[in-house]
């Protein structure tokens, strides 16, 4: 257990120095928040009631779907994987340590948005602080699980970037953070429900707990874990 915790802490320290993680988990989400926060609230004063949740969904999706997968490819698509196997280190350790490290970084970024938004843009705080952060933690975990699937299944960086964007852009556009879901055509409403961003946004904006928003996230998380186990076993054989 101590070795595992050492690995997680070491990965967290390495990620702090990573320019890629710095950009995707901090710079891009916080820059977008600084620019679009003012635009959203100027165009629609009512946006301040969901500004924190909207910017959080964007930040989590950016870090999990765009930032995490390339870092996993650096391990499982390179000779680092051979070093793991040669030294008897379980292959899952790299994925789990990166998952936890990215979780912490993304949570820090979301906390910054939570603190700054009311000061900078007069954004309304969520009605229930515990419910909000429990919902946020669930959303981050599910989004990172999808990022893990991408990082383990695609070895080519260029191809990975394209696939990540194919998942990232629709999840943002169809989640309801840019425009109300009610304004979307029926097909896009249905399509948006396959992305965790839609359910994460709904959970974080709800004033009370609603199981109907949690079970889709749980199903996506369970499915991602099963796929990750399968991909790790396949990597073990190569």
mmCIF file of C-alpha atoms in Angstrom:
data_model
loop_
_atom_site.group_PDB
_atom_site.id
_atom_site.type_symbol
_atom_site.label_atom_id
_atom_site.label_comp_id
_atom_site.label_asym_id
_atom_site.label_seq_id
_atom_site.Cartn_x
_atom_site.Cartn_y
_atom_site.Cartn_z
ATOM 1 C CA UNK A 1 0.000 0.000 0.000
ATOM 2 C CA UNK A 2 2.859 2.377 0.827
ATOM 3 C CA UNK A 3 4.457 1.643 -2.562
ATOM 4 C CA UNK A 4 1.166 2.374 -4.285
ATOM 5 C CA UNK A 5 0.755 5.693 -2.462
ATOM 6 C CA UNK A 6 4.356 6.573 -3.284
ATOM 7 C CA UNK A 7 3.603 5.925 -6.952
ATOM 8 C CA UNK A 8 0.515 8.158 -6.835
ATOM 9 C CA UNK A 9 2.374 10.986 -5.102
ATOM 10 C CA UNK A 10 5.297 10.665 -7.524
ATOM 11 C CA UNK A 11 2.944 10.776 -10.507
ATOM 12 C CA UNK A 12 1.231 13.853 -9.069
ATOM 13 C CA UNK A 13 4.580 15.610 -8.750
ATOM 14 C CA UNK A 14 5.537 14.626 -12.297
ATOM 15 C CA UNK A 15 2.216 15.899 -13.613
ATOM 16 C CA UNK A 16 2.810 19.268 -11.958
ATOM 17 C CA UNK A 17 5.846 19.656 -14.236
ATOM 18 C CA UNK A 18 3.999 18.419 -17.312
ATOM 19 C CA UNK A 19 3.291 21.207 -19.802
ATOM 20 C CA UNK A 20 0.557 19.129 -21.426
ATOM 21 C CA UNK A 21 -1.299 18.659 -18.147
ATOM 22 C CA UNK A 22 -0.731 22.287 -17.178
ATOM 23 C CA UNK A 23 -2.396 23.413 -20.403
ATOM 24 C CA UNK A 24 -5.335 20.984 -20.432
ATOM 25 C CA UNK A 25 -6.127 20.924 -16.705
ATOM 26 C CA UNK A 26 -5.450 24.550 -15.810
ATOM 27 C CA UNK A 27 -4.596 27.023 -18.571
ATOM 28 C CA UNK A 28 -7.298 26.222 -21.149
ATOM 29 C CA UNK A 29 -10.231 25.724 -18.728
ATOM 30 C CA UNK A 30 -9.373 28.753 -16.578
ATOM 31 C CA UNK A 31 -8.672 30.968 -19.599
ATOM 32 C CA UNK A 32 -11.984 29.941 -21.149
ATOM 33 C CA UNK A 33 -13.663 30.612 -17.815
ATOM 34 C CA UNK A 34 -12.088 34.088 -17.580
ATOM 35 C CA UNK A 35 -13.149 35.060 -21.101
ATOM 36 C CA UNK A 36 -16.489 33.304 -21.535
ATOM 37 C CA UNK A 37 -17.667 33.913 -17.977
ATOM 38 C CA UNK A 38 -18.000 37.604 -18.690
ATOM 39 C CA UNK A 39 -19.533 37.020 -22.124
ATOM 40 C CA UNK A 40 -22.125 34.531 -20.868
ATOM 41 C CA UNK A 41 -23.294 36.758 -18.033
ATOM 42 C CA UNK A 42 -23.357 39.859 -20.258
ATOM 43 C CA UNK A 43 -25.460 38.245 -22.986
ATOM 44 C CA UNK A 44 -27.717 36.404 -20.568
ATOM 45 C CA UNK A 45 -27.804 37.650 -16.957
ATOM 46 C CA UNK A 46 -29.532 34.415 -15.983
ATOM 47 C CA UNK A 47 -26.367 32.502 -16.904
ATOM 48 C CA UNK A 48 -24.875 33.427 -13.540
ATOM 49 C CA UNK A 49 -27.106 30.802 -11.903
ATOM 50 C CA UNK A 50 -25.392 27.969 -13.798
ATOM 51 C CA UNK A 51 -22.046 29.568 -14.663
ATOM 52 C CA UNK A 52 -20.043 27.545 -12.135
ATOM 53 C CA UNK A 53 -21.509 24.273 -13.348
ATOM 54 C CA UNK A 54 -21.081 25.168 -17.043
ATOM 55 C CA UNK A 55 -17.439 26.153 -16.723
ATOM 56 C CA UNK A 56 -16.790 23.130 -14.518
ATOM 57 C CA UNK A 57 -18.196 20.728 -17.111
ATOM 58 C CA UNK A 58 -15.945 22.268 -19.758
ATOM 59 C CA UNK A 59 -12.880 22.086 -17.501
ATOM 60 C CA UNK A 60 -13.469 18.488 -16.448
ATOM 61 C CA UNK A 61 -14.097 17.348 -20.031
ATOM 62 C CA UNK A 62 -10.966 19.107 -21.273
ATOM 63 C CA UNK A 63 -8.718 17.601 -18.625
ATOM 64 C CA UNK A 64 -10.183 14.098 -18.789
ATOM 65 C CA UNK A 65 -10.783 13.651 -22.512
ATOM 66 C CA UNK A 66 -7.986 15.766 -23.980
ATOM 67 C CA UNK A 67 -5.335 15.853 -21.241
ATOM 68 C CA UNK A 68 -5.257 12.335 -19.756
ATOM 69 C CA UNK A 69 -5.201 10.047 -22.849
ATOM 70 C CA UNK A 70 -1.876 11.324 -24.303
ATOM 71 C CA UNK A 71 -0.208 10.811 -20.916
ATOM 72 C CA UNK A 72 -1.354 7.188 -20.887
ATOM 73 C CA UNK A 73 -0.042 6.664 -24.408
ATOM 74 C CA UNK A 74 3.375 7.837 -23.199
ATOM 75 C CA UNK A 75 3.408 4.833 -20.851
ATOM 76 C CA UNK A 76 1.559 2.074 -22.652
ATOM 77 C CA UNK A 77 2.651 3.004 -26.155
ATOM 78 C CA UNK A 78 6.355 3.227 -25.338
ATOM 79 C CA UNK A 79 9.194 1.261 -23.720
ATOM 80 C CA UNK A 80 7.974 2.306 -20.276
ATOM 81 C CA UNK A 81 5.494 -0.556 -20.503
ATOM 82 C CA UNK A 82 8.412 -2.969 -20.957
ATOM 83 C CA UNK A 83 10.099 -1.540 -17.872
ATOM 84 C CA UNK A 84 6.923 -2.173 -15.884
ATOM 85 C CA UNK A 85 6.785 -5.788 -17.047
ATOM 86 C CA UNK A 86 10.519 -6.410 -16.567
ATOM 87 C CA UNK A 87 10.374 -5.247 -12.961
ATOM 88 C CA UNK A 88 7.178 -7.092 -12.124
ATOM 89 C CA UNK A 89 5.140 -3.892 -11.715
ATOM 90 C CA UNK A 90 1.420 -4.409 -12.461
ATOM 91 C CA UNK A 91 0.462 -2.611 -15.664
ATOM 92 C CA UNK A 92 -2.618 -1.161 -14.033
ATOM 93 C CA UNK A 93 -0.451 0.870 -11.632
ATOM 94 C CA UNK A 94 0.404 3.460 -14.271
ATOM 95 C CA UNK A 95 -3.229 3.962 -15.215
ATOM 96 C CA UNK A 96 -4.481 4.116 -11.630
ATOM 97 C CA UNK A 97 -1.764 6.549 -10.511
ATOM 98 C CA UNK A 98 -2.453 8.831 -13.483
ATOM 99 C CA UNK A 99 -6.194 8.573 -12.846
ATOM 100 C CA UNK A 100 -5.816 9.682 -9.232
ATOM 101 C CA UNK A 101 -3.274 12.386 -10.083
ATOM 102 C CA UNK A 102 -5.503 13.820 -12.823
ATOM 103 C CA UNK A 103 -8.497 13.620 -10.455
ATOM 104 C CA UNK A 104 -6.687 15.810 -7.911
ATOM 105 C CA UNK A 105 -5.545 18.345 -10.509
ATOM 106 C CA UNK A 106 -8.997 18.639 -12.077
ATOM 107 C CA UNK A 107 -10.620 18.956 -8.663
ATOM 108 C CA UNK A 108 -8.237 21.809 -7.799
ATOM 109 C CA UNK A 109 -9.118 23.573 -11.048
ATOM 110 C CA UNK A 110 -12.856 23.148 -10.372
ATOM 111 C CA UNK A 111 -12.415 24.506 -6.858
ATOM 112 C CA UNK A 112 -10.722 27.602 -8.288
ATOM 113 C CA UNK A 113 -13.735 28.159 -10.553
ATOM 114 C CA UNK A 114 -16.081 27.608 -7.607
ATOM 115 C CA UNK A 115 -14.279 30.253 -5.516
ATOM 116 C CA UNK A 116 -13.562 32.852 -8.216
ATOM 117 C CA UNK A 117 -16.864 32.795 -10.157
ATOM 118 C CA UNK A 118 -18.994 34.516 -7.461
ATOM 119 C CA UNK A 119 -16.318 37.170 -6.976
ATOM 120 C CA UNK A 120 -15.554 37.867 -10.636
ATOM 121 C CA UNK A 121 -18.958 37.353 -12.268
ATOM 122 C CA UNK A 122 -21.453 37.423 -9.393
ATOM 123 C CA UNK A 123 -22.218 33.755 -10.117
ATOM 124 C CA UNK A 124 -24.677 31.984 -7.858
ATOM 125 C CA UNK A 125 -23.312 29.222 -5.670
ATOM 126 C CA UNK A 126 -24.967 25.769 -5.835
ATOM 127 C CA UNK A 127 -27.787 25.328 -3.324
ATOM 128 C CA UNK A 128 -26.139 22.350 -1.615
ATOM 129 C CA UNK A 129 -22.363 22.358 -1.240
ATOM 130 C CA UNK A 130 -22.057 18.630 -0.288
ATOM 131 C CA UNK A 131 -24.340 17.528 -3.127
ATOM 132 C CA UNK A 132 -22.431 19.676 -5.609
ATOM 133 C CA UNK A 133 -19.011 18.277 -4.754
ATOM 134 C CA UNK A 134 -20.271 14.685 -4.561
ATOM 135 C CA UNK A 135 -21.783 15.162 -8.026
ATOM 136 C CA UNK A 136 -18.565 16.782 -9.218
ATOM 137 C CA UNK A 137 -16.445 13.907 -7.916
ATOM 138 C CA UNK A 138 -18.679 11.367 -9.678
ATOM 139 C CA UNK A 139 -18.544 13.332 -12.931
ATOM 140 C CA UNK A 140 -14.748 13.652 -12.796
ATOM 141 C CA UNK A 141 -14.329 9.925 -12.127
ATOM 142 C CA UNK A 142 -16.588 8.913 -15.025
ATOM 143 C CA UNK A 143 -14.950 11.361 -17.439
ATOM 144 C CA UNK A 144 -11.474 10.136 -16.471
ATOM 145 C CA UNK A 145 -12.574 6.527 -16.969
ATOM 146 C CA UNK A 146 -13.430 7.357 -20.584
ATOM 147 C CA UNK A 147 -10.068 9.095 -20.918
ATOM 148 C CA UNK A 148 -8.415 5.895 -19.679
ATOM 149 C CA UNK A 149 -10.221 3.847 -22.322
ATOM 150 C CA UNK A 150 -8.982 6.220 -25.023
ATOM 151 C CA UNK A 151 -5.426 6.227 -23.721
ATOM 152 C CA UNK A 152 -5.249 2.428 -23.538
ATOM 153 C CA UNK A 153 -6.933 1.674 -26.854
ATOM 154 C CA UNK A 154 -5.261 4.179 -29.197
ATOM 155 C CA UNK A 155 -1.466 4.130 -29.506
ATOM 156 C CA UNK A 156 -1.010 6.760 -32.215
ATOM 157 C CA UNK A 157 -0.906 10.307 -30.808
ATOM 158 C CA UNK A 158 -2.324 11.966 -33.934
ATOM 159 C CA UNK A 159 -5.187 9.480 -34.157
ATOM 160 C CA UNK A 160 -5.804 9.815 -30.431
ATOM 161 C CA UNK A 161 -6.097 13.593 -30.694
ATOM 162 C CA UNK A 162 -8.692 13.257 -33.437
ATOM 163 C CA UNK A 163 -10.756 10.653 -31.564
ATOM 164 C CA UNK A 164 -10.580 12.662 -28.323
ATOM 165 C CA UNK A 165 -11.937 15.722 -30.112
ATOM 166 C CA UNK A 166 -14.711 13.665 -31.704
ATOM 167 C CA UNK A 167 -15.892 12.755 -28.200
ATOM 168 C CA UNK A 168 -15.037 16.066 -26.502
ATOM 169 C CA UNK A 169 -16.807 18.488 -28.857
ATOM 170 C CA UNK A 170 -20.237 16.775 -28.989
ATOM 171 C CA UNK A 171 -20.178 16.218 -25.230
ATOM 172 C CA UNK A 172 -19.741 19.967 -24.724
ATOM 173 C CA UNK A 173 -22.157 21.123 -27.405
ATOM 174 C CA UNK A 174 -24.935 18.695 -26.427
ATOM 175 C CA UNK A 175 -24.592 18.850 -22.645
ATOM 176 C CA UNK A 176 -26.615 22.050 -22.208
ATOM 177 C CA UNK A 177 -23.798 24.323 -21.066
ATOM 178 C CA UNK A 178 -23.744 26.327 -24.312
ATOM 179 C CA UNK A 179 -27.477 26.477 -24.937
ATOM 180 C CA UNK A 180 -30.510 24.909 -23.242
ATOM 181 C CA UNK A 181 -31.067 21.267 -24.125
ATOM 182 C CA UNK A 182 -34.737 22.057 -24.797
ATOM 183 C CA UNK A 183 -33.689 24.083 -27.850
ATOM 184 C CA UNK A 184 -31.916 21.110 -29.447
ATOM 185 C CA UNK A 185 -33.615 18.826 -32.003
ATOM 186 C CA UNK A 186 -34.871 15.546 -30.582
ATOM 187 C CA UNK A 187 -32.046 13.554 -32.186
ATOM 188 C CA UNK A 188 -29.379 15.693 -30.538
ATOM 189 C CA UNK A 189 -31.182 15.535 -27.190
ATOM 190 C CA UNK A 190 -31.006 11.749 -27.326
ATOM 191 C CA UNK A 191 -27.411 11.753 -28.584
ATOM 192 C CA UNK A 192 -26.350 14.060 -25.754
ATOM 193 C CA UNK A 193 -27.470 11.515 -23.168
ATOM 194 C CA UNK A 194 -24.671 9.106 -24.073
ATOM 195 C CA UNK A 195 -22.051 11.597 -22.837
ATOM 196 C CA UNK A 196 -21.246 11.975 -19.122
ATOM 197 C CA UNK A 197 -21.121 15.777 -19.485
ATOM 198 C CA UNK A 198 -24.904 15.897 -19.881
ATOM 199 C CA UNK A 199 -25.551 13.934 -16.699
ATOM 200 C CA UNK A 200 -22.762 15.625 -14.775
ATOM 201 C CA UNK A 201 -24.191 19.035 -15.614
ATOM 202 C CA UNK A 202 -27.685 17.934 -14.638
ATOM 203 C CA UNK A 203 -26.504 16.514 -11.315
ATOM 204 C CA UNK A 204 -24.543 19.643 -10.423
ATOM 205 C CA UNK A 205 -27.445 21.966 -11.258
ATOM 206 C CA UNK A 206 -30.096 19.941 -9.407
ATOM 207 C CA UNK A 207 -31.018 21.248 -5.973
ATOM 208 C CA UNK A 208 -31.732 17.755 -4.663
ATOM 209 C CA UNK A 209 -30.332 14.303 -5.328
ATOM 210 C CA UNK A 210 -31.969 12.534 -8.261
ATOM 211 C CA UNK A 211 -31.034 8.891 -8.887
ATOM 212 C CA UNK A 212 -32.085 9.194 -12.519
ATOM 213 C CA UNK A 213 -28.994 11.332 -13.165
ATOM 214 C CA UNK A 214 -26.625 9.069 -11.229
ATOM 215 C CA UNK A 215 -27.334 5.682 -12.755
ATOM 216 C CA UNK A 216 -26.264 6.657 -16.317
ATOM 217 C CA UNK A 217 -22.922 7.840 -14.916
ATOM 218 C CA UNK A 218 -22.606 4.608 -12.918
ATOM 219 C CA UNK A 219 -23.339 2.576 -16.058
ATOM 220 C CA UNK A 220 -20.716 4.476 -18.074
ATOM 221 C CA UNK A 221 -18.164 4.060 -15.277
ATOM 222 C CA UNK A 222 -18.827 0.325 -14.966
ATOM 223 C CA UNK A 223 -18.577 -0.150 -18.733
ATOM 224 C CA UNK A 224 -15.324 1.820 -18.882
ATOM 225 C CA UNK A 225 -13.795 -0.249 -16.066
ATOM 226 C CA UNK A 226 -14.641 -3.490 -17.879
ATOM 227 C CA UNK A 227 -13.086 -2.179 -21.109
ATOM 228 C CA UNK A 228 -9.973 -0.964 -19.267
ATOM 229 C CA UNK A 229 -9.495 -4.412 -17.670
ATOM 230 C CA UNK A 230 -9.779 -6.041 -21.084
ATOM 231 C CA UNK A 231 -7.315 -3.585 -22.664
ATOM 232 C CA UNK A 232 -4.796 -4.027 -19.847
ATOM 233 C CA UNK A 233 -4.920 -7.805 -20.225
ATOM 234 C CA UNK A 234 -4.350 -7.406 -23.951
ATOM 235 C CA UNK A 235 -1.387 -5.115 -23.317
ATOM 236 C CA UNK A 236 0.035 -7.654 -20.861
ATOM 237 C CA UNK A 237 0.250 -10.207 -23.674
ATOM 238 C CA UNK A 238 2.039 -7.902 -26.147
#
